[in-house]
Amino acid sequence: LATAFSDYVQKDEGVRCLDHKAWATVLVTSFLKALLWEKRREWMNIYNRAESWLSENVTDSEVEERLYNYSNKFVIQRFKVTQWIDENQQISLGVLFDIRIVRRFISYQHESGCFELTPQLAEALGFSSVDEAKKHIESHFSSSPKTAQLDANIWTSDWLCQQVKDKEVRDELLESARIFVVKRFEVEKDAIEEDESFKDSLEAKDRYHDRGVGDEEPHDFMIPSDEVVGIIRIGVKSAKDLKKSDFWFTFSNPDPYVRIMNAAGTEIVRTRVNHGTVNPKWDEIHF
């Protein structure tokens, strides 16, 4: 298999010179996505660990991206994956949200804050082309009366606040975008509880810009910052000798869990334990 893949990438020196452990790891991830896509909830933790290892060991992001592309195409050809069962299988192969996708999104943003719908961004979102992306996006947003006429390049950013000044229109746009993501990428509703800190920052901007010239600033008023400082990687592993109690183990939540909160105290992630209650294992990674 390594020899076959070596021949496949022989013209790309950056990928060809990588350690064979990187090849084996990325081939397994492509195999999981292409052939075991229906079981993805069972292998997601394995996939996340593999991608984290690759990100640490393949430091050049462009080489890493080409490695994934070669691997996906290689597995499709070698195992004769010629017919998709449905659109969800293709999405599973094209998009799994992780640190690699986040890095790509950041690199696509213009200085103004706008994300232009380029071929690269369309691919990152799981579409085969810009035309396909626009078709899906325009079809979805056209059902919302206030956002139907907005340009397809409007994305959630500070640029959006400047372009869409009407708060009602902006709220409808953000809600419509959330619904689009939930439907297209099969995101469970209880896993996408909105991070209220983003909405709070938009409201803070509105209050700041709507202040009168002579208005005094409250002592606790903070001008929102748009600077992206970085990405936090949180690994949830295991716990030992937890005590059972009615408070922790209720009928609705029989398993222990870890809650990750934002600065406003809003829960943004609730983990799902793999197995065990007194000595649970999570092995989850969140960004």
CSV table of C-alpha atoms in Angstrom, one decimal:
chain,number,residue,atom,x,y,z
A,1,LEU,CA,0.0,0.0,0.0
A,2,ALA,CA,2.8,2.4,0.9
A,3,THR,CA,4.5,1.6,-2.5
A,4,ALA,CA,1.3,2.2,-4.4
A,5,PHE,CA,0.8,5.5,-2.6
A,6,SER,CA,4.4,6.5,-3.1
A,7,ASP,CA,3.9,6.1,-6.9
A,8,TYR,CA,0.7,8.1,-6.6
A,9,VAL,CA,2.4,11.1,-5.0
A,10,GLN,CA,5.9,10.8,-6.7
A,11,LYS,CA,5.6,14.2,-8.5
A,12,ASP,CA,4.9,16.1,-5.2
A,13,GLU,CA,8.2,16.2,-3.4
A,14,GLY,CA,6.7,17.8,-0.2
A,15,VAL,CA,4.2,14.9,0.2
A,16,ARG,CA,6.6,12.2,-1.0
A,17,CYS,CA,9.3,13.1,1.6
A,18,LEU,CA,6.9,12.7,4.5
A,19,ASP,CA,7.4,9.8,7.0
A,20,HIS,CA,5.4,6.8,6.0
A,21,LYS,CA,3.6,7.0,9.4
A,22,ALA,CA,1.9,10.2,8.0
A,23,TRP,CA,0.9,8.3,4.9
A,24,ALA,CA,-0.6,5.4,6.8
A,25,THR,CA,-2.5,7.7,9.2
A,26,VAL,CA,-4.0,9.9,6.5
A,27,LEU,CA,-4.9,6.8,4.4
A,28,VAL,CA,-6.9,5.4,7.4
A,29,THR,CA,-8.8,8.6,7.8
A,30,SER,CA,-9.7,8.6,4.1
A,31,PHE,CA,-10.7,4.9,4.3
A,32,LEU,CA,-13.0,5.7,7.3
A,33,LYS,CA,-14.6,8.6,5.5
A,34,ALA,CA,-15.1,6.9,2.1
A,35,LEU,CA,-16.1,3.4,3.1
A,36,LEU,CA,-17.4,3.6,6.7
A,37,TRP,CA,-19.2,6.9,6.5
A,38,GLU,CA,-22.4,5.5,8.0
A,39,LYS,CA,-20.5,4.6,11.2
A,40,ARG,CA,-18.8,8.0,11.5
A,41,ARG,CA,-20.2,8.6,15.0
A,42,GLU,CA,-18.3,5.5,16.1
A,43,TRP,CA,-14.9,6.4,14.6
A,44,MET,CA,-15.0,10.2,15.1
A,45,ASN,CA,-12.7,10.1,18.2
A,46,ILE,CA,-10.2,8.0,16.3
A,47,TYR,CA,-10.3,10.4,13.4
A,48,ASN,CA,-9.8,13.5,15.6
A,49,ARG,CA,-6.8,11.9,17.2
A,50,ALA,CA,-5.3,11.0,13.8
A,51,GLU,CA,-5.8,14.5,12.5
A,52,SER,CA,-4.3,16.0,15.6
A,53,TRP,CA,-1.2,13.9,15.2
A,54,LEU,CA,-0.9,14.8,11.5
A,55,SER,CA,-1.3,18.5,12.4
A,56,GLU,CA,1.6,18.2,14.9
A,57,ASN,CA,3.8,16.2,12.6
A,58,VAL,CA,3.1,17.8,9.2
A,59,THR,CA,3.9,21.4,10.0
A,60,ASP,CA,3.5,22.8,6.5
A,61,SER,CA,-0.3,23.4,6.2
A,62,GLU,CA,-0.2,23.4,2.4
A,63,VAL,CA,1.6,20.1,2.3
A,64,GLU,CA,-0.9,18.7,4.8
A,65,GLU,CA,-3.8,19.8,2.7
A,66,ARG,CA,-2.3,18.2,-0.4
A,67,LEU,CA,-1.7,15.1,1.6
A,68,TYR,CA,-5.4,14.8,2.5
A,69,ASN,CA,-6.4,15.5,-1.1
A,70,TYR,CA,-4.1,12.8,-2.5
A,71,SER,CA,-5.2,10.3,0.1
A,72,ASN,CA,-8.9,10.9,-0.6
A,73,LYS,CA,-8.5,10.5,-4.3
A,74,PHE,CA,-6.2,7.4,-3.9
A,75,VAL,CA,-8.7,5.6,-1.6
A,76,ILE,CA,-11.6,6.4,-4.0
A,77,GLN,CA,-9.7,5.0,-7.0
A,78,ARG,CA,-8.2,2.0,-5.2
A,79,PHE,CA,-11.4,0.8,-3.6
A,80,LYS,CA,-13.5,1.8,-6.6
A,81,VAL,CA,-15.8,4.2,-4.8
A,82,THR,CA,-17.6,5.3,-8.0
A,83,GLN,CA,-21.1,5.8,-6.8
A,84,TRP,CA,-22.4,7.9,-3.9
A,85,ILE,CA,-25.3,6.5,-2.0
A,86,ASP,CA,-26.5,10.0,-1.2
A,87,GLU,CA,-25.3,13.5,-0.6
A,88,ASN,CA,-24.4,12.8,3.0
A,89,GLN,CA,-21.7,10.3,2.1
A,90,GLN,CA,-20.0,12.9,-0.1
A,91,ILE,CA,-20.2,15.5,2.6
A,92,SER,CA,-18.7,13.0,5.0
A,93,LEU,CA,-15.7,12.6,2.7
A,94,GLY,CA,-15.4,16.3,2.0
A,95,VAL,CA,-15.9,18.0,5.3
A,96,LEU,CA,-15.2,17.1,8.9
A,97,PHE,CA,-14.9,20.1,11.1
A,98,ASP,CA,-11.6,20.2,12.9
A,99,ILE,CA,-8.5,22.4,13.4
A,100,ARG,CA,-7.5,22.0,9.8
A,101,ILE,CA,-10.7,23.4,8.5
A,102,VAL,CA,-10.6,26.3,10.9
A,103,ARG,CA,-7.1,27.2,9.8
A,104,ARG,CA,-8.2,27.2,6.2
A,105,PHE,CA,-11.2,29.5,7.0
A,106,ILE,CA,-9.0,32.0,8.7
A,107,SER,CA,-6.7,32.1,5.7
A,108,TYR,CA,-9.6,32.8,3.4
A,109,GLN,CA,-10.8,35.9,5.2
A,110,HIS,CA,-10.1,39.4,3.6
A,111,GLU,CA,-8.8,42.3,5.7
A,112,SER,CA,-12.3,43.8,5.5
A,113,GLY,CA,-13.7,40.7,7.3
A,114,CYS,CA,-15.5,39.4,4.3
A,115,PHE,CA,-15.3,35.8,3.2
A,116,GLU,CA,-15.6,35.7,-0.6
A,117,LEU,CA,-17.1,32.6,-2.1
A,118,THR,CA,-14.0,31.4,-3.9
A,119,PRO,CA,-13.4,27.8,-5.2
A,120,GLN,CA,-11.2,27.1,-2.2
A,121,LEU,CA,-13.9,28.2,0.3
A,122,ALA,CA,-16.6,26.3,-1.6
A,123,GLU,CA,-14.4,23.2,-1.4
A,124,ALA,CA,-13.8,23.7,2.3
A,125,LEU,CA,-17.6,23.9,2.8
A,126,GLY,CA,-18.0,20.6,1.1
A,127,PHE,CA,-19.2,21.8,-2.3
A,128,SER,CA,-17.7,20.7,-5.6
A,129,SER,CA,-17.7,24.2,-7.1
A,130,VAL,CA,-18.7,27.9,-6.5
A,131,ASP,CA,-21.8,27.4,-8.7
A,132,GLU,CA,-22.9,24.4,-6.6
A,133,ALA,CA,-22.3,26.4,-3.4
A,134,LYS,CA,-24.3,29.4,-4.6
A,135,LYS,CA,-27.1,27.1,-5.8
A,136,HIS,CA,-27.5,25.6,-2.3
A,137,ILE,CA,-27.0,28.8,-0.4
A,138,GLU,CA,-29.3,31.0,-2.6
A,139,SER,CA,-32.0,28.3,-2.5
A,140,HIS,CA,-31.8,28.2,1.3
A,141,PHE,CA,-31.7,31.9,2.0
A,142,SER,CA,-34.3,32.8,-0.6
A,143,SER,CA,-36.9,31.3,1.8
A,144,SER,CA,-36.2,34.1,4.3
A,145,PRO,CA,-38.0,37.3,3.3
A,146,LYS,CA,-35.5,39.8,4.8
A,147,THR,CA,-32.4,38.0,3.5
A,148,ALA,CA,-33.5,36.8,0.1
A,149,GLN,CA,-31.9,39.7,-1.8
A,150,LEU,CA,-28.5,39.8,0.1
A,151,ASP,CA,-25.3,39.0,-1.8
A,152,ALA,CA,-24.0,35.4,-1.6
A,153,ASN,CA,-20.7,36.7,-0.3
A,154,ILE,CA,-22.1,38.0,3.0
A,155,TRP,CA,-20.8,35.9,5.9
A,156,THR,CA,-20.8,36.3,9.7
A,157,SER,CA,-18.1,38.9,10.4
A,158,ASP,CA,-17.5,42.5,11.4
A,159,TRP,CA,-17.9,43.2,7.7
A,160,LEU,CA,-21.4,41.8,7.9
A,161,CYS,CA,-22.3,44.3,10.6
A,162,GLN,CA,-21.3,47.1,8.3
A,163,GLN,CA,-23.1,45.8,5.2
A,164,VAL,CA,-26.3,44.7,7.0
A,165,LYS,CA,-27.1,47.6,9.3
A,166,ASP,CA,-30.7,46.5,10.1
A,167,LYS,CA,-30.6,44.4,13.2
A,168,GLU,CA,-33.7,42.4,12.4
A,169,VAL,CA,-32.3,41.5,8.9
A,170,ARG,CA,-29.0,40.5,10.5
A,171,ASP,CA,-30.7,38.3,13.2
A,172,GLU,CA,-32.7,36.6,10.5
A,173,LEU,CA,-29.6,36.1,8.4
A,174,LEU,CA,-27.7,34.5,11.3
A,175,GLU,CA,-30.6,32.3,12.3
A,176,SER,CA,-31.0,31.2,8.7
A,177,ALA,CA,-27.3,30.4,8.4
A,178,ARG,CA,-27.5,28.3,11.6
A,179,ILE,CA,-30.4,26.3,10.2
A,180,PHE,CA,-28.4,25.8,6.9
A,181,VAL,CA,-25.4,24.4,8.8
A,182,VAL,CA,-27.6,22.1,11.0
A,183,LYS,CA,-29.4,20.6,7.9
A,184,ARG,CA,-26.4,20.3,5.5
A,185,PHE,CA,-23.9,18.8,8.0
A,186,GLU,CA,-26.3,16.8,10.1
A,187,VAL,CA,-25.4,18.7,13.2
A,188,GLU,CA,-27.4,17.5,16.2
A,189,LYS,CA,-29.5,20.3,17.6
A,190,ASP,CA,-28.3,19.8,21.2
A,191,ALA,CA,-24.7,20.1,20.0
A,192,ILE,CA,-25.0,23.4,18.4
A,193,GLU,CA,-26.4,25.5,21.2
A,194,GLU,CA,-25.5,29.0,20.0
A,195,ASP,CA,-22.5,30.6,21.7
A,196,GLU,CA,-24.3,33.6,23.1
A,197,SER,CA,-21.0,35.5,23.4
A,198,PHE,CA,-21.0,36.2,19.6
A,199,LYS,CA,-24.6,37.6,19.7
A,200,ASP,CA,-23.6,39.6,22.8
A,201,SER,CA,-20.6,41.1,20.9
A,202,LEU,CA,-22.9,42.2,18.1
A,203,GLU,CA,-25.3,43.8,20.5
A,204,ALA,CA,-22.4,45.5,22.3
A,205,LYS,CA,-21.3,46.9,18.9
A,206,ASP,CA,-24.8,48.3,18.3
A,207,ARG,CA,-24.9,49.9,21.7
A,208,TYR,CA,-21.5,51.4,21.3
A,209,HIS,CA,-22.2,52.9,17.8
A,210,ASP,CA,-25.7,54.1,18.9
A,211,ARG,CA,-24.4,56.1,21.8
A,212,GLY,CA,-24.9,59.8,21.7
A,213,VAL,CA,-21.9,62.1,21.4
A,214,GLY,CA,-22.2,63.3,25.0
A,215,ASP,CA,-23.2,60.0,26.6
A,216,GLU,CA,-20.9,58.7,29.3
A,217,GLU,CA,-19.6,55.1,29.0
A,218,PRO,CA,-20.7,52.8,31.8
A,219,HIS,CA,-17.7,51.6,34.0
A,220,ASP,CA,-18.3,48.0,32.9
A,221,PHE,CA,-18.7,48.8,29.2
A,222,MET,CA,-16.2,47.1,27.1
A,223,ILE,CA,-15.6,47.9,23.4
A,224,PRO,CA,-15.7,44.5,21.6
A,225,SER,CA,-12.5,43.4,20.0
A,226,ASP,CA,-12.5,41.6,16.6
A,227,GLU,CA,-8.9,40.4,16.9
A,228,VAL,CA,-8.5,36.6,16.5
A,229,VAL,CA,-5.9,35.6,19.1
A,230,GLY,CA,-5.8,31.9,18.4
A,231,ILE,CA,-7.5,28.6,18.7
A,232,ILE,CA,-7.7,26.5,21.9
A,233,ARG,CA,-7.5,22.8,21.7
A,234,ILE,CA,-9.2,21.0,24.6
A,235,GLY,CA,-8.6,17.3,25.1
A,236,VAL,CA,-11.1,15.4,27.4
A,237,LYS,CA,-9.6,12.1,28.5
A,238,SER,CA,-10.9,10.2,31.5
A,239,ALA,CA,-11.7,10.4,35.2
A,240,LYS,CA,-11.2,8.0,38.1
A,241,ASP,CA,-13.4,6.9,41.0
A,242,LEU,CA,-16.3,9.3,40.5
A,243,LYS,CA,-19.0,9.0,43.1
A,244,LYS,CA,-22.5,8.2,42.0
A,245,SER,CA,-25.1,10.6,43.1
A,246,ASP,CA,-28.6,11.7,42.1
A,247,PHE,CA,-27.2,15.1,41.3
A,248,TRP,CA,-24.7,13.8,38.7
A,249,PHE,CA,-26.6,10.8,37.4
A,250,THR,CA,-30.1,11.6,36.6
A,251,PHE,CA,-32.7,9.9,34.4
A,252,SER,CA,-32.2,12.4,31.6
A,253,ASN,CA,-28.3,12.4,31.9
A,254,PRO,CA,-27.3,9.0,33.0
A,255,ASP,CA,-23.6,9.4,32.1
A,256,PRO,CA,-21.1,11.9,33.5
A,257,TYR,CA,-20.1,14.7,31.2
A,258,VAL,CA,-17.8,17.7,31.0
A,259,ARG,CA,-19.2,21.2,30.3
A,260,ILE,CA,-17.1,23.7,28.5
A,261,MET,CA,-18.2,27.3,29.1
A,262,ASN,CA,-17.4,30.6,27.4
A,263,ALA,CA,-16.4,33.8,29.2
A,264,ALA,CA,-20.0,34.8,29.6
A,265,GLY,CA,-20.7,31.5,31.5
A,266,THR,CA,-22.7,30.0,28.6
A,267,GLU,CA,-22.3,26.3,27.9
A,268,ILE,CA,-20.8,25.8,24.5
A,269,VAL,CA,-19.9,22.1,24.6
A,270,ARG,CA,-21.3,19.2,26.6
A,271,THR,CA,-19.2,16.0,26.1
A,272,ARG,CA,-20.5,12.6,25.5
A,273,VAL,CA,-18.8,9.8,27.4
A,274,ASN,CA,-17.6,6.7,25.5
A,275,HIS,CA,-18.2,4.3,28.3
A,276,GLY,CA,-18.2,4.0,32.1
A,277,THR,CA,-19.8,6.0,34.8
A,278,VAL,CA,-17.5,5.7,37.9
A,279,ASN,CA,-14.3,5.6,35.7
A,280,PRO,CA,-15.5,7.1,32.4
A,281,LYS,CA,-13.5,7.5,29.2
A,282,TRP,CA,-14.1,10.4,26.8
A,283,ASP,CA,-11.1,10.7,24.5
A,284,GLU,CA,-12.7,13.8,22.9
A,285,ILE,CA,-11.0,16.8,21.3
A,286,HIS,CA,-12.7,20.2,20.9
A,287,PHE,CA,-11.5,23.3,19.3
